[in-house]
XYZ file of C-alpha atoms in Angstrom:
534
model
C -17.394 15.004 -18.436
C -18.839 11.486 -17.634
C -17.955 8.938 -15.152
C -18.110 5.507 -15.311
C -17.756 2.887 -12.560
C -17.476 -0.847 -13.669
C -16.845 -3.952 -11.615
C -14.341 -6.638 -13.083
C -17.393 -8.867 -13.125
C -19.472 -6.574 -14.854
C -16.698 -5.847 -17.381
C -16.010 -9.667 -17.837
C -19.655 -10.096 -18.714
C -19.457 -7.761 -21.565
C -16.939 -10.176 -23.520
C -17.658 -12.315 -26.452
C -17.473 -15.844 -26.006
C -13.307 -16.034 -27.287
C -10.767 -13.975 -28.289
C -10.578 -15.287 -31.714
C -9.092 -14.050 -35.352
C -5.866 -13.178 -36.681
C -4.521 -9.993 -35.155
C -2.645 -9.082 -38.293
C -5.728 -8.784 -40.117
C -6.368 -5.046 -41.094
C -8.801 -4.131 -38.493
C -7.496 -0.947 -37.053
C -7.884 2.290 -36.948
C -7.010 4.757 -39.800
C -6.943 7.875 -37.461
C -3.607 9.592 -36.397
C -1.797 7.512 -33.637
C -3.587 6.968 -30.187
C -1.478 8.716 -27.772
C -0.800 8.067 -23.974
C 0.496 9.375 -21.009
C 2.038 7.990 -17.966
C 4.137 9.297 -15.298
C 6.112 6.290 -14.297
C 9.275 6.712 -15.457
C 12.067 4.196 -16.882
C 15.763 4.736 -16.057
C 18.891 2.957 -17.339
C 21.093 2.909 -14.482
C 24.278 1.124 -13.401
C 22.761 -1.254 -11.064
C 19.854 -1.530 -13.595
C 21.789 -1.006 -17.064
C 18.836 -3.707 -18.608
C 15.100 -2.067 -17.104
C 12.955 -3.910 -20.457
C 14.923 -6.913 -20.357
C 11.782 -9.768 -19.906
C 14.502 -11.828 -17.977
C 14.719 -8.717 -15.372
C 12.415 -6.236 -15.190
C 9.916 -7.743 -12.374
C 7.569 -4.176 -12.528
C 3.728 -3.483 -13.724
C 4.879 -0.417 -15.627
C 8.033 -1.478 -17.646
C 6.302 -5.104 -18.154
C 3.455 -2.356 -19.635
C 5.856 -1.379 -22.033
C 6.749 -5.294 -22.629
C 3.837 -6.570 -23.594
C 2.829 -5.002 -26.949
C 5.860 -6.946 -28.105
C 6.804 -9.296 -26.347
C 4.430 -12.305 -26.913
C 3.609 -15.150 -24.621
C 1.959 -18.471 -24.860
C -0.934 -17.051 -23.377
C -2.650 -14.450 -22.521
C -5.484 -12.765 -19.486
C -8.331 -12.110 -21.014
C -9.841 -8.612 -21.290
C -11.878 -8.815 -18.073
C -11.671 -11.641 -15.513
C -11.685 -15.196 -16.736
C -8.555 -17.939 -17.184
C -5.884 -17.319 -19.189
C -6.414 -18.187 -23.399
C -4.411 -18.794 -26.030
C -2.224 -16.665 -27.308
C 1.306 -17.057 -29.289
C -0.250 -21.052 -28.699
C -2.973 -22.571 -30.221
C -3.721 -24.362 -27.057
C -2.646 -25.473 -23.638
C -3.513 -27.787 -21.110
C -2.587 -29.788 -17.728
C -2.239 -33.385 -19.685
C -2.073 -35.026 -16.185
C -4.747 -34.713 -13.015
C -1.787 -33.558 -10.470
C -1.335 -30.452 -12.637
C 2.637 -31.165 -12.990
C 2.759 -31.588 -17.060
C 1.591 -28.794 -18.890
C 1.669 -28.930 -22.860
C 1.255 -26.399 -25.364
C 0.807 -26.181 -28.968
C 2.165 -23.533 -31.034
C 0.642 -21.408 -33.798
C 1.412 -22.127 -36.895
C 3.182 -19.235 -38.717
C 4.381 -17.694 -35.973
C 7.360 -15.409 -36.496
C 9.249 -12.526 -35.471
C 8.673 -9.040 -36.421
C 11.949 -9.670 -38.520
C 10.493 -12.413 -40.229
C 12.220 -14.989 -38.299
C 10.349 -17.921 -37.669
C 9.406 -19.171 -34.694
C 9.139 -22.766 -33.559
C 9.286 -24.585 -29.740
C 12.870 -24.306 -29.475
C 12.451 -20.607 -29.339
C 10.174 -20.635 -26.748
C 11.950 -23.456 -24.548
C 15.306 -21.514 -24.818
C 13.414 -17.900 -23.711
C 12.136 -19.140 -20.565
C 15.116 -20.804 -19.884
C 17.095 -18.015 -20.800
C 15.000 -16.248 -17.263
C 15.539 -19.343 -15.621
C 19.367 -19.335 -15.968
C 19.930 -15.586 -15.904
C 17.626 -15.908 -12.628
C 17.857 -11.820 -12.241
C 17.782 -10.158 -8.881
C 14.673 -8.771 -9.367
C 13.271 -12.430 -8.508
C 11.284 -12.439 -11.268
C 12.284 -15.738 -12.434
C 10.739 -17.339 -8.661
C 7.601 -17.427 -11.094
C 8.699 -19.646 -13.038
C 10.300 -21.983 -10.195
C 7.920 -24.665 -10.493
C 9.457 -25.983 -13.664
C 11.406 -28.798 -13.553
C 12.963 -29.521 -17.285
C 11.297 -28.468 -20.509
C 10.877 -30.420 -23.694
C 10.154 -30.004 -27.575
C 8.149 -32.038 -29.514
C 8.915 -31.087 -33.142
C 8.944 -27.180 -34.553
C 5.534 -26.677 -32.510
C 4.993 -29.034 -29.288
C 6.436 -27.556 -25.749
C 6.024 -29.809 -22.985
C 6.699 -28.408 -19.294
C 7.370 -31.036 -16.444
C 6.821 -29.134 -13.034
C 8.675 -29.873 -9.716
C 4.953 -29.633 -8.433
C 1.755 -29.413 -8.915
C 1.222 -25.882 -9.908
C -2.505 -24.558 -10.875
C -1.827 -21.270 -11.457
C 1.108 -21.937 -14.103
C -0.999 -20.921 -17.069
C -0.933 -17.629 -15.355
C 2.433 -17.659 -15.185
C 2.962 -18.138 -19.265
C 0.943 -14.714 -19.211
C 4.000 -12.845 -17.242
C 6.523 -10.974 -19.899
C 9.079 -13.129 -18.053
C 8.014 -16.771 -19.889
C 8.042 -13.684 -23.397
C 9.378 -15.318 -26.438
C 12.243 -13.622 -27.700
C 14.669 -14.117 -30.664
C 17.658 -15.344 -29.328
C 20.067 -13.518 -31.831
C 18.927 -10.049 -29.810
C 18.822 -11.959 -26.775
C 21.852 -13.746 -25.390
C 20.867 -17.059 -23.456
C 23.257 -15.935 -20.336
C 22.914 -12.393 -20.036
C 20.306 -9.380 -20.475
C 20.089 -6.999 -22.652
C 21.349 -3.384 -21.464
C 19.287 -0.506 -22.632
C 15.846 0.320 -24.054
C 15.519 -1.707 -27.593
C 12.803 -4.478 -27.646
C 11.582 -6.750 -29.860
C 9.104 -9.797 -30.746
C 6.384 -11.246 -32.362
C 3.680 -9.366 -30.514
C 1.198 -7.077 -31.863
C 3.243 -3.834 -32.189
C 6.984 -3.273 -32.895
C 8.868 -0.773 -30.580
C 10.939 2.002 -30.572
C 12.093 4.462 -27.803
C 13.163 7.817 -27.545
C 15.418 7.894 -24.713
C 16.954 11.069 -23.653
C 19.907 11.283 -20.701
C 19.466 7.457 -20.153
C 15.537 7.779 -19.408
C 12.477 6.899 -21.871
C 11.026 10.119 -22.766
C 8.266 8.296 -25.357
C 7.685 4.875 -26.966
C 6.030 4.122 -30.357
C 4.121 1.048 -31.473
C 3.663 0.095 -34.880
C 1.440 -2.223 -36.187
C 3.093 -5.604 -36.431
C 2.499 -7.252 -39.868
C 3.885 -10.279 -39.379
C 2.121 -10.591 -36.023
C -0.136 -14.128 -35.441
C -2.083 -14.443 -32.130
C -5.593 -13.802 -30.441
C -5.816 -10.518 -30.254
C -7.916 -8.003 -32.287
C -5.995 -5.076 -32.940
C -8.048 -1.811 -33.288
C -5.223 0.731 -34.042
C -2.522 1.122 -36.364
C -0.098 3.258 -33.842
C 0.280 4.463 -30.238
C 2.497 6.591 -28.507
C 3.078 6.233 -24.781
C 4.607 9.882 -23.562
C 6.406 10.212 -20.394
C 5.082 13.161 -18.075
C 7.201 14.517 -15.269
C 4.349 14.748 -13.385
C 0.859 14.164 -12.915
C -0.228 17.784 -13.625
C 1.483 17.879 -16.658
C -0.125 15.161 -17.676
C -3.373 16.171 -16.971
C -3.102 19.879 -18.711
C -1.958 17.403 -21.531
C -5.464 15.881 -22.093
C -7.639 18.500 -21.345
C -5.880 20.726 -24.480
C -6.106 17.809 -26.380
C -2.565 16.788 -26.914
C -2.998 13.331 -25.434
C -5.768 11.312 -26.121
C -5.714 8.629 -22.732
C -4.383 9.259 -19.044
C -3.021 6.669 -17.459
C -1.056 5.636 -14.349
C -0.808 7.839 -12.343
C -3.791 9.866 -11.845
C -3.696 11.678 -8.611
C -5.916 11.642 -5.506
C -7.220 15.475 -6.689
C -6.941 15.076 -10.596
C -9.650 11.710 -9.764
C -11.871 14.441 -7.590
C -11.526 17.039 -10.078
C -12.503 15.043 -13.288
C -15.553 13.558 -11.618
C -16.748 17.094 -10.831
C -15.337 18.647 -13.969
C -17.658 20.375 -16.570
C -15.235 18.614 -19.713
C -17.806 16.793 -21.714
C -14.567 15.711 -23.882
C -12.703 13.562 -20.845
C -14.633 10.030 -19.664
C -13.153 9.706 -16.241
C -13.518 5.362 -15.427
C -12.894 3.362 -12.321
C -12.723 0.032 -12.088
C -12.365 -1.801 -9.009
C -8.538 -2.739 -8.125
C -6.176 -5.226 -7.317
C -3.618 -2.694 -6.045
C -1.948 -2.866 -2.938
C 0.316 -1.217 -0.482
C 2.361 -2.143 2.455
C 5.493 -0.962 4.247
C 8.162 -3.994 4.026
C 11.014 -4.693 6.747
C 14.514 -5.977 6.803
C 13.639 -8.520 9.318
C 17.847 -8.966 9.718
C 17.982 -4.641 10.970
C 18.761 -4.147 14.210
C 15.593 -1.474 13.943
C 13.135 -3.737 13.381
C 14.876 -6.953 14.413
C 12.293 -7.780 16.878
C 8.847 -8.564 15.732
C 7.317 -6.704 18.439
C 8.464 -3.588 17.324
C 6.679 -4.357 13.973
C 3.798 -5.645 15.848
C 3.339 -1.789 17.295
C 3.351 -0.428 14.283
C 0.717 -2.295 12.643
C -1.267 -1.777 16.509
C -0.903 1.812 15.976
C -1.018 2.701 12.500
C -4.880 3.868 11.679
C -5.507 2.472 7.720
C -8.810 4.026 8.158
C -7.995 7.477 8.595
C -5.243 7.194 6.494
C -7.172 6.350 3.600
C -9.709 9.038 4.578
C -6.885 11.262 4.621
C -4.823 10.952 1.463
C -6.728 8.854 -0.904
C -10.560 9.389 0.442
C -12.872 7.099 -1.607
C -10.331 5.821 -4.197
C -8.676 2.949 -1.658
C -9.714 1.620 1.113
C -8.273 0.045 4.161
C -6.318 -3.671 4.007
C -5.797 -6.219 6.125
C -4.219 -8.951 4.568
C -1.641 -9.496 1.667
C -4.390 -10.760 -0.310
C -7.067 -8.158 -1.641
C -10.432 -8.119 -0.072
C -11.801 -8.910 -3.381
C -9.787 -12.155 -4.291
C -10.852 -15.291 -3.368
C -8.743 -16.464 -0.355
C -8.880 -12.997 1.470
C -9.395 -13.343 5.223
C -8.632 -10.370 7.539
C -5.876 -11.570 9.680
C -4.466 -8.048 10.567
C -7.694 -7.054 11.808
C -8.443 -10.322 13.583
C -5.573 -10.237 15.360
C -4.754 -6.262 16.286
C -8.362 -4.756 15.877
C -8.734 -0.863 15.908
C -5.504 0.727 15.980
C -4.550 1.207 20.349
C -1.644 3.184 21.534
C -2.298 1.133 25.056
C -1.920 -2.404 23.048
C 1.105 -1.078 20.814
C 3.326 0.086 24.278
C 2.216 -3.371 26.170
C 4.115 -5.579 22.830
C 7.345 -3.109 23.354
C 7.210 -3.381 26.892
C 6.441 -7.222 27.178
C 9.550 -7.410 24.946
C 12.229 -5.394 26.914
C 11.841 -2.393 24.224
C 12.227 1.688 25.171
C 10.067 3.746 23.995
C 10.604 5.977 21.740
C 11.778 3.623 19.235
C 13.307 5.118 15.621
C 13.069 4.489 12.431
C 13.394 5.998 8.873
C 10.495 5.320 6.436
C 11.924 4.995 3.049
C 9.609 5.941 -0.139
C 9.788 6.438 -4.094
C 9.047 10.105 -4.744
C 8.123 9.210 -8.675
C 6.763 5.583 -9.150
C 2.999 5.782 -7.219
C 1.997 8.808 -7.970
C 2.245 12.139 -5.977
C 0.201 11.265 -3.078
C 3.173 8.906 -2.196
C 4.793 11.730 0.389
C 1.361 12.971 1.854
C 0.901 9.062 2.738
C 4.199 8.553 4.414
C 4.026 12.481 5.970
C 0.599 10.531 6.994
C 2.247 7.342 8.905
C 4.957 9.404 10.463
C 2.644 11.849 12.172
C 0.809 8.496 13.141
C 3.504 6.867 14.744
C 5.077 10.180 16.537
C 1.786 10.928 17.838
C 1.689 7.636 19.779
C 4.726 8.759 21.521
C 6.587 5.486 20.953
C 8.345 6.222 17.634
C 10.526 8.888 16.787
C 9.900 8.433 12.968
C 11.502 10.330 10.561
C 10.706 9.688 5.975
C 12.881 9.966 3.053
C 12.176 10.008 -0.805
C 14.272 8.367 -3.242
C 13.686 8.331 -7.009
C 12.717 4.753 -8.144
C 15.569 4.433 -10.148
C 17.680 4.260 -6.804
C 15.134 3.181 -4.452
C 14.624 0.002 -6.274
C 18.029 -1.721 -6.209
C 18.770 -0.079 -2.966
C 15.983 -1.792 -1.379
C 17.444 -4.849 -2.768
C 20.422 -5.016 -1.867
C 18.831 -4.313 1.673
C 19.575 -0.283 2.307
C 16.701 0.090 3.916
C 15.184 -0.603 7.117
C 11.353 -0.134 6.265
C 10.137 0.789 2.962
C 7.289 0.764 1.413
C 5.815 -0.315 -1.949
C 3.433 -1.213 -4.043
C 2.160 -4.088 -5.729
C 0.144 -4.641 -8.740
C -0.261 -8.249 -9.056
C 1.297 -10.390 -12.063
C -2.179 -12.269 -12.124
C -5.306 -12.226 -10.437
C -4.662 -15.062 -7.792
C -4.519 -15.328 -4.371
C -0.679 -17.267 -4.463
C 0.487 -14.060 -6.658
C 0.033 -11.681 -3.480
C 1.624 -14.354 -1.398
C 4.445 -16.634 -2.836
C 6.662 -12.831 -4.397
C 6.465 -12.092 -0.630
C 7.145 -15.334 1.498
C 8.753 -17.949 -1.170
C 12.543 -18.526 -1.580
C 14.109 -15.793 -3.391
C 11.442 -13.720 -3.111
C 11.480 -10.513 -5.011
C 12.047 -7.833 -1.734
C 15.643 -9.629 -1.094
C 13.726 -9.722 2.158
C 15.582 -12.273 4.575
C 12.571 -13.547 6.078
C 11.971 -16.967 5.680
C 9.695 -19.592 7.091
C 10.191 -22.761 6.120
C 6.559 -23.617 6.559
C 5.309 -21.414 4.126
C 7.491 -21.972 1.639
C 7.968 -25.900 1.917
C 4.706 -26.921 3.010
C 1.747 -24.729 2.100
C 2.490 -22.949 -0.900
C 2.923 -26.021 -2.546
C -0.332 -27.226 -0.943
C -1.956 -24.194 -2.117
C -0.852 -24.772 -5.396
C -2.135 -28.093 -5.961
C -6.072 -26.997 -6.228
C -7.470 -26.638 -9.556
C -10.696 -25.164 -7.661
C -9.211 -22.304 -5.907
C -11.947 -22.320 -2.853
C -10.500 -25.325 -1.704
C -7.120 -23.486 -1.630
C -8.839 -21.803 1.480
C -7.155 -23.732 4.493
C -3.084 -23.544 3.203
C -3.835 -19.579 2.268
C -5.629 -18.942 5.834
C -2.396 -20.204 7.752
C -0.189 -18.095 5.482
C -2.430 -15.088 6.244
C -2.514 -15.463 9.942
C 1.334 -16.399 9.706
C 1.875 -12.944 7.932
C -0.259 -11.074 10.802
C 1.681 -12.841 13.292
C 5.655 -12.170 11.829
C 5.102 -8.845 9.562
C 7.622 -9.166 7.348
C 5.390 -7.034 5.372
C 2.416 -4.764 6.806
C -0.350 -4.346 3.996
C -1.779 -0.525 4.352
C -4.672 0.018 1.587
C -6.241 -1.537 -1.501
C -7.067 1.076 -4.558
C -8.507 1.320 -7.173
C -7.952 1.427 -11.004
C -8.324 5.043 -12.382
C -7.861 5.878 -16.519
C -9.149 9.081 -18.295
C -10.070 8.994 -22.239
C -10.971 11.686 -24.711
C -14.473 10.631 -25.819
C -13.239 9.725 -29.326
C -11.497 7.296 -27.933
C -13.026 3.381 -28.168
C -12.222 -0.008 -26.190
C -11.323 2.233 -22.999
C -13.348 0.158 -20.703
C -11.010 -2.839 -21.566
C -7.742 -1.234 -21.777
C -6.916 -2.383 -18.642
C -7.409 -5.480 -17.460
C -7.889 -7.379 -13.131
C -4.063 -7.714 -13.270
C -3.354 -4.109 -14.049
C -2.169 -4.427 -17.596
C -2.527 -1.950 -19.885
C -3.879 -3.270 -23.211
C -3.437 -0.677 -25.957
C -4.337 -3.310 -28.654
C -8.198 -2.654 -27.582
C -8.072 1.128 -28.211
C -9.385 2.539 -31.285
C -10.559 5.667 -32.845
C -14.425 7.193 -32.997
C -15.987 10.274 -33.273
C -16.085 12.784 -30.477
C -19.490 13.712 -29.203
C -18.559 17.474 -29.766
C-alpha cells in the first residue's frame, strides 16, 4: 500500500493551463463502471421530503450527488485557482465595483432530454432558489443579486445589490444549477430522489425504505461544458458504516473510498501491507465547531459560552480522537485560508479552569452549569461520539458543567437543529468555496443557514459587505479581522478542529489525486480506468 500526501498548491501546479474540450467527446473509459463508496447517508423525510432538490439541499454530500448533473455556469477548478467556465463560455465583472456580472452561454447547450437550453433557463433556475428561499438558507448565497436579465437565447446579465467578489464562486454552488423547468416547478421543490440536467452524467437512484441505497451515472451524450470526462459509468454505494466500507475495497468490490474514512481505517491503511489500496491526503478545508441557540436559557449568557471555549482543550482533543489527521482551530476561518487570524487563541489562550470559573462568577452564574451536547451519530464519520464523549469528560472534569451528549441520526438532527431543538450542537462544515467570506457570512449573515438567532448588525450590514468589495482578497484583511475577533468575543459558534481530506483508490484507478477538489467536492468526471500494478 502507498501513501501519498499532496498540498492544494502542489496539486494546483500539476494542472494544464485550461480546462478545455468538449466533455461529450468519447474520451472515457471502456472498463466496467468505477464504483464508490460513502457512508453519508440520504433520507427522504417529512420535514425534508426534497434532500437533492438544488433549491434546498444546503450539504457537501447530497450537493456531491448534485453535481454530476446538475450543471452550473461555472465551475472550481481541479486544484486551487478561480472559478472557469463551465455550462458558459465566459464570465466577467463588466463594471470596476464588481456589482454587474455577465455571462455568455455555450452554444448547444441542452438537457440530457434534448431540451435546449438558452438564458431564460438559467435566469428562471436561480430564481426559482431565490423565490423558494428554502430553510436550509442556502439561497443567502445568492443574496447579493438584485434583478437578473437576458440578453437573447445566450446573454445573462446579473445586477448585484453590492459589490460582491466572490459571486463567481457562488455560480459554482448546485444552488445557481440549471435545471429544466418542466421537472422543476418555479415555486416549489421537488420531493424525492430523481435528478436531472445537462451535466456530465445522467442519474438514477436506488432508494430503498425512503433512503438512497446507490446512485448510477451514465455518460451524458448530449452533455457540452469544460470538463474532460474519463469514464463512461460510476456507481456511488451507500455503506452503513465505515467498516463495511472498508472490507468493501480491500476484497475488491469497490474500487474508491470516500467520505468517511475513519480515524483507525486512515492509521491502518498507511501501515497496511495492501500494495492494491493508494491511501492520499490532501490538506483540508474542513471544520468543526459546537453552535448555540444564543435565545436558550442554557446558554443565554455569553459567559457561559465564554467558559466553555476557556476550558475546552482542542489540543488534546485532537491528540485524542483524530491524532495527526486534524489539528486544533481557532477561528471560523481555516488556518490555511487567507484571512485566518487566531482570535480564539488571542483572546482565551491555553485552556484554564481558574479563567473559565472567574467569567461565570463575574457574571452571577452557579457552578455546575448543564447542558446537553447534541451530535449526528451517521453524517461525520464514527469518531463523531468519541469526540463529543471527549468534550463532555472535558467540561465535567472542570467541575463547572454537568454535561451530558446525545446522538441523533442526521436525518432528524438536521431540521431539528433548525427549527432550534437544540441548545448546543455541533457540526461540521465543508466550505461551498475556498474563501474566507464562505466560513463567515453562512454563520453571521441574515438568514443564516443554523436558524441561529444571533445577529449583529455590524457584521452583517457593515463588514461583510466591506469584505466583499475586494477583488484582491489580502486587502479583505481589516473587515474579516473584526468579524474574527467579534466571533471570539460573542460565540455564537465555537470552532474545535480543522482536518484533513482522506480518499483511498485501488491502484487501477486514474485521476484520484484530483477527484477531490479545496472545496471538498468530489469530482468523479476525473476518474478513469488503468492497469493494476499486480
Amino acid at each position: 500500500m502507498n501513501r501519498k500526501t499532496l498540498a492544494l498548491s502542489a496539486v494546483a501546479g500539476l494542472l494544464t493551463p485550461a480546462l478545455a474540450g468538449c466533455g461529450g467527446a468519447d474520451t472515457g473509459s471502456k472498463g466496467g463502471a468505477i464504483v464508490i463508496a460513502t457512508t453519508d447517508q440520504f433520507t427522504a423525510t417529512k420535514d425534508a421530503p426534497a434532500p437533492l432538490d438544488p433549491a434546498y439541499t444546503y450539504d457537501t454530500s447530497a450537493w456531491n450527488l448534485l453535481r454530476p448533473t446538475v450543471q452550473t455556469l461555472m465551475i472550481q477548478p481541479k486544484g486551487d485557482g478561480d472559478p472557469v467556465p463551465e455550462a458558459a463560455q465566459s464570465c466577467s465583472f463588466t463594471d470596476k465595483g464588481s456589482e454587474r456580472y455577465v455571462c455568455k452561454l455555450r452554444g448547444g447547450l441542452r438537457f440530457a432530454d434534448g431540451d435546449a437550453i438558452t438564458a431564460a433557463d438559467v435566469k428562471s433556475s436561480i430564481e426559482r432558489s431565490l423565490r423558494i428561499n428554502a430553510d436550509t438558507g442556502v439561497s443567502a448565497l445568492l443574496n447579493t443579486i438584485d434583478t437578473i436579465e437576458t440578453q437573447g437565447d445566450r446573454e445573462i446579465v446579473f445586477h448585484l445589490k453590492s459589490a460582491d467578489a466572490t459571486f463567481p464562486y457562488k455560480l459554482t454552488t448546485p444552488v445557481a444549477g440549471i435545471v429544466n423547468p418542466k421537472n422543476y416547478a418555479g415555486d416549489k421543490l421537488r420531493d424525492g430522489f430523481d435528478v436531472d440536467g445537462s451535466g456530465p452524467y445522467t442519474f438514477k437512484a436506488v432508494v430503498r425504505d425512503n433512503t438512497i441505497a446507490s446512485v448510477t451515472y451514465t455518460r451524458n451524450p448530449q452533455y457540452r461544458g469544460s470538463l474532460d470526462v474519463n469514464n463512461d459509468k460510476v456507481v456511488i454505494r451507500v455503506f452503513a458504516d465505515a467498516d463495511s466500507m472498508a472490507a468493501a475495497i480491500e476484497k475488491g468490490d469497490v474500487d474508491v473510498m470516500a467520505r468517511t474514512i475513519s480515524p483507525d481505517q486512515i492509521a491502518k491503511l498507511d501501515a497496511g501491507t495492501d500494495k492494491h489500496v493508494e491511501l492520499l491526503e490532501l490538506s483540508g478545508l474542513e471544520i468543526r465547531y459546537l453552535a448555540f441557540n444564543t435565545k436558550a436559557a442554557t446558554v443565554e449568557s455569553k459567559a457561559v459560552r465564554q467558559a466553555m471555549a476557556q476550558v475546552i482543550d482542542r489540543a488534546a482533543l485532537v491528540a485524542k480522537v483524530y491524532n495527526t489527521q486534524a489539528k486544533p482551530l481557532y477561528s471560523l476561518v481555516p488556518a490555511s485560508l487567507t484571512g485566518h487570524i487566531n482570535s480564539f487563541f488571542n483572546k482565551y489562550g491555553d485552556p484554564s479552569t481558574a479563567k473559565a470559573k472567574a467569567l461565570l462568577t463575574q457574571a452571577g452564574i452557579t457552578a455546575p452549569v448543564k447542558l446537553t451536547l447534541h451530535y449526528t451519530t451517521d453524517h461525520y464519520g464514527s469518531a463523531t461520539k468519541q469526540e463529543f464523549e471527549t468534550l463532555r469528560k472535558q467540561l465535567n472534569d472542570s467541575g463547572l458543567f454537568d454535561v451530558t451528549i446525545q446522538g441523533h441520526p442526521w436525518a432528524t438532527f438536521r431540521p431539528a437543529e433548525q427549527k432550534g431543538a437544540y441548545d448546543v450542537w455541533g457540526m461540521g462544515w465543508f466550505p461551498d468555496f475556498p474563501d474566507a467570506d464562505n466560513f463567515v457570512a453562512p454563520f453571521l449573515d441574515k438568514h443564516n443557514f443554523l436558524g441561529s438567532p444571533y445577529s449583529n448588525t455590524r457584521i452583517q450590514n457593515k463588514l461583510i459587505p466591506e469584505s466583499r468589495r475586494e477583488a484582491d482578497r489580502l486587502n479583505a484583511s481589516k473587515p474579516l479581522d473584526e468579524i474574527q475577533d467579534t466571533v471570539a468575543e460573542d460565540i455564537p459558534v465555537l470552532p474545535l478542529w480543522q482536518g484533513k481530506e482522506y480518499i483511498a483508490a485501488r491502484d487501477d484507478i486514474t485521476g484520484v489525486a484530483y477527484a477531490i477538489n479545496s472545496s471538498s467536492v468530489l469530482q468523479v468526471w476525473e476518474l478513469g480506468r488503468g492497469v493494476s500494478d499486480g
